[in-house]
Coordinates of C-alpha atoms and ligand atoms in Angstrom, one line a residue:
X1 CA -217.4 -43.5 60.8
X2 CA -217.6 -44.2 57.1
X3 CA -220.7 -44.7 55.1
X4 CA -221.2 -47.4 52.6
X5 CA -222.9 -46.4 49.4
X6 CA -226.2 -47.8 50.4
X7 CA -226.1 -46.3 53.8
X8 CA -225.9 -42.7 52.4
X9 CA -228.8 -40.8 53.8
X10 CA -230.4 -37.8 52.1
X11 CA -232.1 -34.6 53.2
X12 CA -233.5 -33.0 50.1
X13 CA -234.3 -29.5 51.1
X14 CA -234.3 -28.1 47.5
X15 CA -237.1 -30.3 46.3
X16 CA -238.9 -30.3 49.6
X17 CA -239.1 -26.6 50.0
X18 CA -239.3 -25.2 46.5
X19 CA -242.0 -25.4 43.8
X20 CA -241.7 -28.3 41.4
X21 CA -242.8 -28.6 37.8
X22 CA -246.0 -30.6 37.7
X23 CA -245.0 -32.4 34.5
X24 CA -242.8 -35.4 35.2
X25 CA -242.4 -36.8 31.7
X26 CA -238.9 -36.1 30.3
X27 CA -239.3 -34.0 27.2
X28 CA -237.8 -30.6 26.3
X29 CA -240.1 -27.7 27.2
X30 CA -240.4 -24.2 28.8
X31 CA -241.0 -24.7 32.5
X32 CA -243.0 -22.0 34.3
X33 CA -243.6 -21.3 38.0
X34 CA -241.2 -24.0 39.1
X35 CA -237.6 -24.1 40.4
X36 CA -237.0 -27.6 39.1
X37 CA -238.3 -30.6 37.2
X38 CA -238.0 -34.2 38.5
X39 CA -236.0 -36.3 36.1
X40 CA -234.1 -39.6 36.2
X41 CA -230.6 -40.2 34.8
X42 CA -230.4 -42.4 31.7
X43 CA -228.9 -45.8 32.1
X44 CA -225.6 -46.6 30.2
X45 CA -224.3 -49.9 28.9
X46 CA -220.8 -50.4 30.3
X47 CA -219.7 -47.9 32.9
X48 CA -216.1 -47.9 33.9
X49 CA -214.6 -45.9 36.8
X50 CA -211.8 -43.6 35.5
X51 CA -210.9 -41.8 38.7
X52 CA -212.3 -40.7 42.0
X53 CA -211.2 -38.0 44.4
X54 CA -210.6 -39.4 47.9
X55 CA -210.8 -35.9 49.4
X56 CA -214.2 -35.3 47.8
X57 CA -215.4 -38.7 49.0
X58 CA -214.6 -37.7 52.6
X59 CA -217.2 -34.9 52.2
X60 CA -219.8 -37.7 51.9
X61 CA -218.0 -39.7 54.6
X62 CA -217.1 -42.3 52.0
X63 CA -213.9 -44.3 52.3
X64 CA -211.7 -45.1 49.4
X65 CA -212.8 -48.7 49.6
X66 CA -216.4 -47.6 49.0
X67 CA -215.3 -45.6 45.9
X68 CA -213.8 -48.8 44.4
X69 CA -217.0 -50.8 44.6
X70 CA -219.2 -51.6 41.6
X71 CA -222.1 -50.0 43.4
X72 CA -220.2 -46.6 43.5
X73 CA -219.7 -46.8 39.7
X74 CA -223.4 -47.8 39.1
X75 CA -224.7 -45.0 41.3
X76 CA -222.4 -42.2 40.1
X77 CA -222.8 -42.9 36.4
X78 CA -226.6 -42.7 36.9
X79 CA -227.5 -46.4 36.5
X80 CA -228.9 -46.8 40.0
X81 CA -230.8 -44.4 42.3
X82 CA -230.4 -44.9 46.0
X83 CA -233.4 -44.9 48.3
X84 CA -233.8 -41.3 49.5
X85 CA -232.5 -39.7 46.3
X86 CA -234.9 -37.3 44.6
X87 CA -233.4 -36.5 41.3
X88 CA -234.1 -33.3 39.4
X89 CA -232.8 -30.6 37.1
X90 CA -233.1 -27.0 38.0
X91 CA -234.6 -24.2 35.9
X92 CA -232.5 -21.2 35.2
X93 CA -231.9 -18.5 32.5
X94 CA -228.9 -16.4 31.8
X95 CA -227.0 -13.8 29.8
X96 CA -224.7 -15.5 27.4
X97 CA -221.9 -13.3 25.9
X98 CA -223.8 -10.2 27.1
X99 CA -227.2 -11.1 25.7
X100 CA -230.3 -12.5 27.5
X101 CA -230.6 -16.1 26.4
X102 CA -234.0 -17.0 27.9
X103 CA -234.5 -20.4 29.6
X104 CA -231.4 -22.5 29.8
X105 CA -231.5 -24.8 32.9
X106 CA -229.7 -28.0 33.8
X107 CA -229.6 -29.4 30.2
X108 CA -227.2 -32.1 31.1
X109 CA -227.0 -31.9 34.9
X110 CA -229.1 -34.0 37.2
X111 CA -229.0 -33.5 40.9
X112 CA -229.4 -36.7 42.9
X113 CA -230.1 -35.2 46.4
X114 CA -228.4 -33.6 49.4
X115 CA -226.3 -35.2 52.1
X116 CA -225.6 -33.7 55.5
X117 CA -222.2 -35.1 56.5
X118 CA -220.7 -35.9 59.9
X119 CA -219.5 -32.3 60.1
X120 CA -223.1 -31.0 59.5
X121 CA -222.1 -29.7 56.0
X122 CA -224.7 -30.0 53.3
X123 CA -223.5 -31.3 49.9
X124 CA -225.7 -31.6 46.8
X125 CA -224.7 -34.4 44.5
X126 CA -225.0 -33.7 40.8
X127 CA -224.3 -35.8 37.7
X128 CA -223.1 -34.0 34.6
X129 CA -223.7 -35.8 31.3
X130 CA -226.2 -38.4 32.6
X131 CA -228.8 -37.8 29.8
X132 CA -231.4 -35.4 28.6
X133 CA -233.6 -33.3 30.8
X134 CA -236.5 -30.9 30.1
X135 CA -233.8 -28.2 29.8
X136 CA -231.7 -29.9 27.1
X137 CA -233.1 -27.7 24.3
X138 CA -231.7 -29.1 21.1
X139 CA -228.8 -31.0 22.7
X140 CA -228.3 -34.5 24.0
X141 CA -227.7 -34.1 27.7
X142 CA -224.4 -36.0 27.4
X143 CA -220.7 -35.2 28.0
X144 CA -217.6 -36.5 26.3
X145 CA -214.5 -38.0 28.0
X146 CA -212.2 -35.1 27.2
X147 CA -214.4 -32.4 28.8
X148 CA -215.3 -34.7 31.8
X149 CA -211.6 -35.4 32.5
X150 CA -210.9 -31.6 32.3
X151 CA -213.7 -30.8 34.7
X152 CA -212.7 -33.6 37.1
X153 CA -209.1 -32.7 37.3
X154 CA -209.5 -28.9 37.4
X155 CA -212.2 -28.9 40.1
X156 CA -209.8 -30.8 42.4
X157 CA -206.8 -28.9 41.4
X158 CA -208.6 -25.6 42.2
X159 CA -209.6 -27.0 45.6
X160 CA -206.0 -27.9 46.5
X161 CA -204.9 -24.4 45.3
X162 CA -207.3 -23.1 48.0
X163 CA -209.7 -21.5 45.4
X164 CA -213.5 -21.7 46.0
X165 CA -214.9 -24.3 43.6
X166 CA -217.5 -27.0 43.1
X167 CA -215.9 -30.4 43.7
X168 CA -215.6 -33.5 41.7
X169 CA -216.2 -36.9 43.3
X170 CA -215.7 -39.1 40.2
X171 CA -215.4 -39.4 36.5
X172 CA -216.8 -42.5 34.9
X173 CA -216.8 -43.6 31.3
X174 CA -220.2 -44.6 30.1
X175 CA -219.0 -47.2 27.5
X176 CA -221.2 -45.4 25.0
X177 CA -220.3 -43.1 22.1
X178 CA -221.4 -39.5 21.7
X179 CA -221.3 -37.4 18.5
X180 CA -219.5 -34.0 18.7
X181 CA -218.6 -31.5 16.1
X182 CA -215.7 -30.1 18.1
X183 CA -215.0 -27.0 16.0
X184 CA -218.5 -26.5 14.7
X185 CA -217.1 -26.9 11.2
X186 CA -219.3 -29.7 9.8
X187 CA -216.9 -32.5 10.9
X188 CA -218.7 -34.4 13.6
X189 CA -216.9 -37.3 15.3
X190 CA -217.8 -40.1 17.6
X191 CA -216.2 -39.7 21.0
X192 CA -216.4 -41.7 24.3
X193 CA -219.0 -40.5 26.8
X194 CA -218.4 -39.9 30.5
X195 CA -220.2 -38.7 33.6
X196 CA -218.7 -36.5 36.3
X197 CA -220.3 -36.4 39.8
X198 CA -219.9 -32.9 41.2
X199 CA -220.5 -31.8 44.7
X200 CA -221.4 -28.3 46.0
X201 CA -223.3 -26.9 49.0
X202 CA -225.5 -25.4 46.3
X203 CA -225.4 -25.3 42.5
X204 CA -227.7 -22.2 42.4
X205 CA -226.5 -19.7 39.8
X206 CA -227.2 -16.0 39.1
X207 CA -229.4 -17.3 36.3
X208 CA -231.7 -19.2 38.7
X209 CA -232.9 -15.8 39.9
X210 CA -232.8 -14.1 36.5
X211 CA -235.3 -16.4 34.9
X212 CA -238.1 -15.6 37.4
X213 CA -237.5 -11.8 37.2
X214 CA -237.6 -12.1 33.4
X215 CA -240.9 -13.9 33.6
X216 CA -242.2 -11.5 36.2
X217 CA -242.8 -14.4 38.5
X218 CA -242.1 -12.5 41.7
X219 CA -243.6 -15.1 44.0
X220 CA -241.2 -17.9 42.8
X221 CA -238.3 -15.4 42.8
X222 CA -239.1 -14.7 46.5
X223 CA -239.4 -18.3 47.4
X224 CA -236.0 -19.1 45.9
X225 CA -234.3 -16.2 47.5
X226 CA -235.8 -16.9 51.0
X227 CA -234.8 -20.6 50.6
X228 CA -231.3 -19.7 49.5
X229 CA -230.7 -17.3 52.4
X230 CA -232.1 -19.8 54.9
X231 CA -230.2 -22.8 53.6
X232 CA -226.9 -21.3 52.3
X233 CA -226.5 -18.0 54.1
X234 CA -227.8 -18.9 57.6
X235 CA -225.5 -16.3 59.2
X236 CA -227.7 -13.6 57.6
X237 CA -230.8 -15.1 59.2
X238 CA -229.2 -15.1 62.7
X239 CA -228.1 -11.5 62.2
X240 CA -231.5 -10.4 61.2
X241 CA -233.3 -12.1 64.1
X242 CA -230.9 -10.4 66.4
X243 CA -231.3 -7.0 64.8
X244 CA -235.0 -7.5 63.9
X245 CA -234.4 -6.5 60.3
X246 CA -236.9 -6.4 57.4
X247 CA -236.6 -9.0 54.7
X248 CA -235.6 -6.2 52.3
X249 CA -232.6 -5.4 54.3
X250 CA -231.6 -9.1 54.4
X251 CA -231.9 -9.3 50.7
X252 CA -229.4 -6.4 50.3
X253 CA -227.1 -8.0 52.8
X254 CA -227.3 -11.2 50.8
X255 CA -226.5 -9.4 47.6
X256 CA -223.5 -7.7 49.3
X257 CA -222.3 -11.1 50.5
X258 CA -222.6 -12.5 46.9
X259 CA -220.6 -9.5 45.6
X260 CA -217.9 -10.1 48.2
X261 CA -217.6 -13.8 47.5
X262 CA -217.5 -13.2 43.7
X263 CA -214.7 -10.7 44.2
X264 CA -212.8 -13.1 46.4
X265 CA -213.1 -15.8 43.8
X266 CA -212.0 -13.7 40.9
X267 CA -209.0 -12.3 42.9
X268 CA -208.0 -16.0 43.3
X269 CA -208.3 -16.7 39.6
X270 CA -206.1 -13.7 38.9
X271 CA -203.5 -15.0 41.4
X272 CA -203.0 -18.3 39.7
X273 CA -203.7 -17.4 36.1
X274 CA -207.0 -19.2 35.7
X275 CA -209.3 -18.1 32.8
X276 CA -212.8 -19.4 33.1
X277 CA -213.6 -18.9 29.5
X278 CA -217.4 -18.7 29.6
X279 CA -218.4 -16.3 32.4
X280 CA -222.1 -16.2 31.4
X281 CA -224.4 -15.3 34.2
X282 CA -225.7 -18.9 34.2
X283 CA -222.1 -20.0 35.0
X284 CA -221.8 -17.8 38.1
X285 CA -222.4 -19.4 41.4
X286 CA -224.2 -17.5 44.2
X287 CA -221.7 -19.0 46.6
X288 CA -218.8 -17.6 44.7
X289 CA -217.6 -21.0 43.6
X290 CA -215.8 -21.6 40.4
X291 CA -218.5 -23.6 38.4
X292 CA -218.9 -25.2 35.0
X293 CA -215.4 -26.0 33.8
X294 CA -215.7 -25.9 30.1
X295 CA -213.3 -24.1 27.7
X296 CA -211.2 -22.8 30.7
X297 CA -207.5 -22.4 30.5
X298 CA -204.4 -21.4 32.4
X299 CA -202.3 -18.4 31.5
X300 CA -198.9 -19.6 30.2
X301 CA -197.1 -16.6 28.9
X302 CA -198.6 -13.6 30.7
X303 CA -201.1 -12.0 28.3
X304 CA -204.2 -10.3 29.8
X305 CA -205.9 -10.6 26.4
X306 CA -205.7 -14.3 26.2
X307 CA -208.9 -16.3 26.1
X308 CA -208.9 -20.1 25.8
X309 CA -212.4 -20.2 24.3
X310 CA -212.5 -20.3 20.5
X311 CA -216.1 -18.9 20.5
X312 CA -214.6 -15.9 22.4
X313 CA -211.6 -15.4 20.1
X314 CA -213.1 -12.4 18.3
X315 CA -214.6 -10.4 21.1
X316 CA -212.3 -11.6 23.9
X317 CA -215.1 -10.8 26.4
X318 CA -213.9 -13.5 28.7
X319 CA -210.1 -13.0 28.4
X320 CA -208.0 -13.2 31.5
X321 CA -207.8 -9.4 32.1
X322 CA -211.5 -8.8 31.7
X323 CA -212.6 -11.3 34.4
X324 CA -212.9 -8.8 37.3
X325 CA -215.1 -6.5 35.2
X326 CA -217.2 -9.3 33.7
X327 CA -217.9 -10.6 37.2
X328 CA -219.3 -7.2 38.1
X329 CA -221.3 -7.1 34.9
X330 CA -222.9 -10.4 35.9
X331 CA -223.6 -9.0 39.4
X332 CA -225.5 -6.1 37.8
X333 CA -227.7 -8.8 36.1
X334 CA -228.3 -10.4 39.5
X335 CA -229.1 -7.0 41.0
X336 CA -231.6 -6.4 38.3
X337 CA -233.1 -9.8 38.9
X338 CA -233.7 -9.3 42.6
X339 CA -234.7 -5.6 42.3
X340 CA -238.5 -6.4 42.4
X341 CA -238.0 -7.8 45.9
X342 CA -236.1 -4.7 47.1
X343 CA -237.1 -1.7 45.0
X344 CA -234.2 0.3 46.2
X345 CA -231.8 1.2 43.5
X346 CA -229.3 3.0 45.7
X347 CA -228.7 0.1 48.1
X348 CA -228.1 -2.2 45.1
X349 CA -225.8 0.4 43.5
X350 CA -223.9 0.7 46.8
X351 CA -223.5 -3.1 47.0
X352 CA -222.1 -3.1 43.5
X353 CA -219.6 -0.3 44.4
X354 CA -218.7 -2.5 47.4
X355 CA -217.7 -5.2 44.8
X356 CA -215.1 -2.8 43.3
X357 CA -213.6 -1.6 46.6
X358 CA -213.6 -5.1 48.0
X359 CA -212.0 -6.5 44.8
X360 CA -209.3 -3.7 44.8
X361 CA -208.4 -4.3 48.4
X362 CA -208.2 -8.1 48.1
X363 CA -206.3 -7.8 44.8
X364 CA -203.7 -5.5 46.2
X365 CA -203.2 -7.7 49.2
X366 CA -203.0 -10.7 47.0
X367 CA -200.3 -9.1 44.8
X368 CA -198.3 -8.0 47.8
X369 CA -198.3 -11.6 49.0
X370 CA -197.3 -12.9 45.6
X371 CA -194.3 -10.5 45.7
X372 CA -193.4 -11.4 49.3
X373 CA -194.2 -8.1 50.9
X374 CA -195.5 -7.8 54.4
X375 CA -198.4 -5.5 53.4
X376 CA -199.4 -3.5 50.3
X377 CA -197.8 -0.1 50.4
X378 CA -199.8 2.1 48.0
X379 CA -197.0 4.7 47.6
X380 CA -194.5 2.2 46.1
X381 CA -196.5 -0.9 45.2
X382 CA -199.0 0.5 42.7
X383 CA -196.3 1.5 40.3
X384 CA -194.2 -1.5 41.0
X385 CA -197.0 -3.9 40.2
X386 CA -198.2 -2.2 37.1
X387 CA -194.7 -1.9 35.7
X388 CA -194.2 -5.6 36.5
X389 CA -197.2 -6.6 34.4
X390 CA -196.1 -4.4 31.6
X391 CA -192.7 -6.1 31.6
X392 CA -194.2 -9.6 31.8
X393 CA -196.2 -8.9 28.6
X394 CA -193.3 -7.4 26.7
X395 CA -191.9 -10.8 25.8
X396 CA -193.5 -14.2 26.2
X397 CA -192.9 -14.9 29.9
X398 CA -194.4 -17.9 31.8
X399 CA -196.3 -16.3 34.6
X400 CA -196.3 -19.3 37.0
X401 CA -192.6 -20.0 36.6
X402 CA -191.7 -16.3 36.8
X403 CA -193.1 -15.9 40.4
X404 CA -191.4 -19.1 41.6
X405 CA -188.1 -18.0 40.2
X406 CA -188.5 -14.5 41.7
X407 CA -188.8 -16.1 45.1
X408 CA -185.5 -17.9 44.6
X409 CA -183.4 -14.8 44.1
X410 CA -181.7 -13.6 47.2
X411 CA -181.6 -9.8 46.8
X412 CA -178.8 -9.0 49.1
X413 CA -178.5 -5.5 47.6
X414 CA -179.6 -3.8 44.5
X415 CA -176.1 -4.0 42.9
X416 CA -176.5 -7.7 43.1
X417 CA -178.8 -7.5 40.0
X418 CA -177.2 -7.6 36.6
X419 CA -178.0 -9.2 33.3
X420 CA -176.0 -12.4 34.0
X421 CA -178.0 -12.9 37.2
X422 CA -181.2 -12.4 35.4
X423 CA -180.4 -14.9 32.7
X424 CA -179.2 -17.4 35.4
X425 CA -182.4 -17.3 37.3
X426 CA -185.0 -16.5 34.7
X427 CA -183.9 -18.1 31.4
X428 CA -186.4 -21.0 31.7
X429 CA -189.4 -18.7 32.1
X430 CA -189.1 -17.3 28.5
X431 CA -190.8 -18.9 25.6
X432 CA -188.8 -17.1 22.8
X433 CA -185.1 -16.5 23.8
X434 CA -184.6 -14.2 20.8
X435 CA -187.0 -11.8 22.3
X436 CA -184.5 -11.1 25.1
X437 CA -183.1 -7.9 23.6
X438 CA -180.8 -5.5 25.4
X439 CA -183.6 -3.1 25.8
X440 CA -185.8 -5.7 27.4
X441 CA -183.1 -6.9 29.7
X442 CA -182.4 -3.3 30.8
X443 CA -186.1 -2.9 31.7
X444 CA -186.3 -6.0 33.8
X445 CA -183.0 -5.2 35.4
X446 CA -184.4 -1.8 36.3
X447 CA -187.6 -3.3 37.7
X448 CA -185.7 -5.9 39.8
X449 CA -183.6 -3.1 41.3
X450 CA -186.7 -1.3 42.4
X451 CA -188.1 -4.5 43.7
X452 CA -184.9 -5.2 45.7
X453 CA -185.1 -1.7 47.2
X454 CA -188.8 -2.4 48.2
X455 CA -187.8 -5.7 49.8
X456 CA -185.1 -4.1 51.8
X457 CA -187.7 -1.8 53.4
X458 CA -189.5 -4.9 54.7
X459 CA -186.3 -6.6 55.7
X460 CA -187.8 -10.0 55.6
X461 CA -185.1 -12.7 55.7
X462 CA -184.7 -14.4 52.3
X463 CA -185.8 -17.8 53.5
X464 CA -189.0 -16.4 55.0
X465 CA -189.9 -14.4 51.9
X466 CA -189.2 -17.5 49.8
X467 CA -191.6 -19.6 51.9
X468 CA -194.3 -16.9 51.9
X469 CA -194.1 -16.4 48.1
X470 CA -194.1 -20.2 47.4
X471 CA -197.2 -20.6 49.5
X472 CA -199.0 -18.1 47.2
X473 CA -197.4 -18.8 43.8
X474 CA -198.1 -22.4 42.8
X475 CA -195.4 -24.5 41.2
X476 CA -197.8 -27.0 39.7
X477 CA -200.9 -26.0 37.8
X478 CA -203.1 -28.0 35.4
X479 CA -201.3 -26.7 32.4
X480 CA -203.5 -26.9 29.3
X481 CA -201.2 -29.3 27.5
X482 CA -200.9 -31.6 30.5
X483 CA -204.6 -32.0 30.7
X484 CA -204.6 -32.7 27.0
X485 CA -201.8 -35.4 27.3
X486 CA -203.9 -37.1 30.0
X487 CA -207.0 -37.0 27.7
X488 CA -205.0 -38.4 24.8
X489 CA -204.0 -41.4 26.9
X490 CA -207.4 -41.8 28.5
X491 CA -209.0 -42.0 25.0
X492 CA -206.7 -45.0 24.4
X493 CA -207.9 -46.6 27.7
X494 CA -204.9 -45.6 29.8
X495 CA -206.0 -43.5 32.8
X496 CA -202.5 -43.4 34.4
X497 CA -201.7 -39.8 33.7
X498 CA -205.1 -38.7 35.1
X499 CA -204.1 -40.4 38.4
X500 CA -200.6 -38.9 38.3
X501 CA -201.9 -35.4 37.7
X502 CA -204.6 -35.7 40.4
X503 CA -201.8 -36.8 42.8
X504 CA -199.4 -34.1 41.7
X505 CA -202.0 -31.3 42.0
X506 CA -202.7 -32.3 45.6
X507 CA -199.6 -30.3 46.6
X508 CA -199.4 -27.5 44.0
X509 CA -197.2 -25.2 46.2
X510 CA -194.7 -27.9 47.3
X511 CA -191.5 -28.8 45.5
X512 CA -191.9 -32.4 44.2
X513 CA -188.4 -33.1 42.9
X514 CA -189.4 -36.3 41.1
X515 CA -192.1 -34.4 39.2
X516 CA -190.1 -31.5 37.8
X517 CA -191.3 -32.5 34.3
X518 CA -194.8 -31.2 35.2
X519 CA -193.5 -27.8 36.2
X520 CA -192.0 -27.0 32.8
X521 CA -193.3 -24.3 30.5
X522 CA -195.6 -25.5 27.6
X523 CA -193.5 -27.3 25.0
X524 CA -193.6 -25.8 21.5
X525 CA -195.6 -28.6 19.9
X526 CA -198.5 -27.5 22.1
X527 CA -198.5 -23.9 21.1
X528 CA -201.3 -24.2 18.5
X529 CA -202.7 -27.6 19.2
X530 CA -206.4 -27.9 19.8
X531 CA -207.1 -28.7 23.5
X532 CA -203.8 -27.1 24.5
X533 CA -204.1 -23.5 23.3
X534 CA -207.7 -23.2 22.2
X535 CA -210.8 -25.0 23.3
X536 CA -214.3 -25.1 21.9
X537 CA -217.5 -25.0 23.9
X538 CA -218.4 -28.3 22.4
X539 CA -218.1 -30.8 25.2
Ligands
AMP601 P1 -222.5 -24.0 29.3 O1 -222.3 -22.6 28.9 O2 -221.6 -25.0 28.8 O3 -222.4 -24.0 30.8 O4 -224.0 -24.4 28.9 C1 -225.0 -23.5 28.6 C2 -226.3 -24.2 28.6 O5 -226.3 -25.3 27.6 C3 -226.7 -24.9 29.9 O6 -228.1 -24.8 30.1 C4 -226.3 -26.3 29.7 O7 -227.1 -27.2 30.5 C5 -226.7 -26.5 28.2 N1 -225.9 -27.6 27.6 C6 -224.6 -27.6 27.3 N2 -224.2 -28.8 26.7 C7 -225.4 -29.5 26.7 C8 -225.7 -30.9 26.2 N3 -224.7 -31.6 25.6 N4 -226.9 -31.3 26.3 C9 -227.9 -30.5 26.9 N5 -227.7 -29.3 27.3 C10 -226.4 -28.8 27.2
MG602 MG1 -223.2 -23.8 32.3

């Protein structure tokens, strides 16, 4: 049974159960003793639906027909509140680039309310870019078309890749202009504004806890944690009733759960070459969802030092290879934040150690599956994997294409491998053919021979290995330049490439013979173009 927009019903547990800011006027301020401030989205002049996700709509039991109505556009741009909505922005702090930044909060996010769908799943609806809130600090609360399209497409692409993420229901142009100085170099430009409607069971971040610990507001900290466990981690409550555990033990179990989910998420990023770009603790979801798509990017040529974020270009704190460690650093901040409720350093330290062991185990299994092995065999596979990454970084090698091509090679025996075969299968994965020196070719030949030997131990039939690898190594990802091409067109009023990419990325692991053009490595014109190779935080 489908809902219509006006028959959507809300069950707003966050605002019902947590302390609110008493002030309801919308001006920028420090908000103490409250988890959120009530605020209404701003109205906009001429909203126009750019795209919706039919899969995300089903989470609200909405049909495609409902998404095409004018009411949908009016509601999800923020022009109309439905009865039962209770809109608010949440208060959080965070560590940005390793430094405590104080109160941040939903500066341009407004939650509309929560829906419990026909499968009894709870989904919070949140508009991003719908105007200023008490947490907007010195910014405008708005979002531009380019960053909204990037968030919309990537959220849904990640979902179809099977990676934990917040979802995107819609992206709607506001018909109003927004001023942005994209490279912070004194050249502001007017850009088109847009609003994304995001969905998640909860948008709570590490920073939502950090702010109360920082302010020594332990009572509110406890309220938020008890609410979070009850609402988003009900399995822990059931367990504790059964085992009659103290709340302190449940808090530790909760933290262990967050550690595990965070590790799972980052392993998945490493699998597909996703680089978040701003892993500040306010951008870390307690559910282990990828959240806040800003200057993210996708690894093209394998380079663990690559960061898409221009603000991060010097320090490379958030580069691809650092992500596992940075996630743990953020977990340490969360551990510090909840410490006053636990006062047991050892348990928190053990949970953090669990992050490392859990990450390692998951990462090894993930790599084994990418390579088509039945299981990870430490004796052989540790060296095999580290030498592979070394070889991939010797010359510019497209990571995504490499793994797809590797699946194609039928390694009948190790004398099957020679340099002609390598060039036949892999030539398209290299960005700079002149880098393919004899010495390089010898190294990859050598590696492939070791790999062939390893495969022969498993003795998996070629077809079966190919299928297994293709189900773990995507063919289609939201390459940085593809997103930019879709944005270029959208800025001219043509949304067709957004729709095409949304459709393509529904089946990232399948061969789509009529869409080969989207599986090509980045063209050379995009190597240094803004939006394709480097992104600013300005959005
Ligand atoms: P980010 O690192 O992009 O996730 O954002 C960090 C903080 O800045 C968050 O509190 C955001 O809500 C806030 N912020 C970012 N852009 C804007 C904007 N245009 N208006 C208001 N607040 C913003
Ligand atoms: Mg953020």
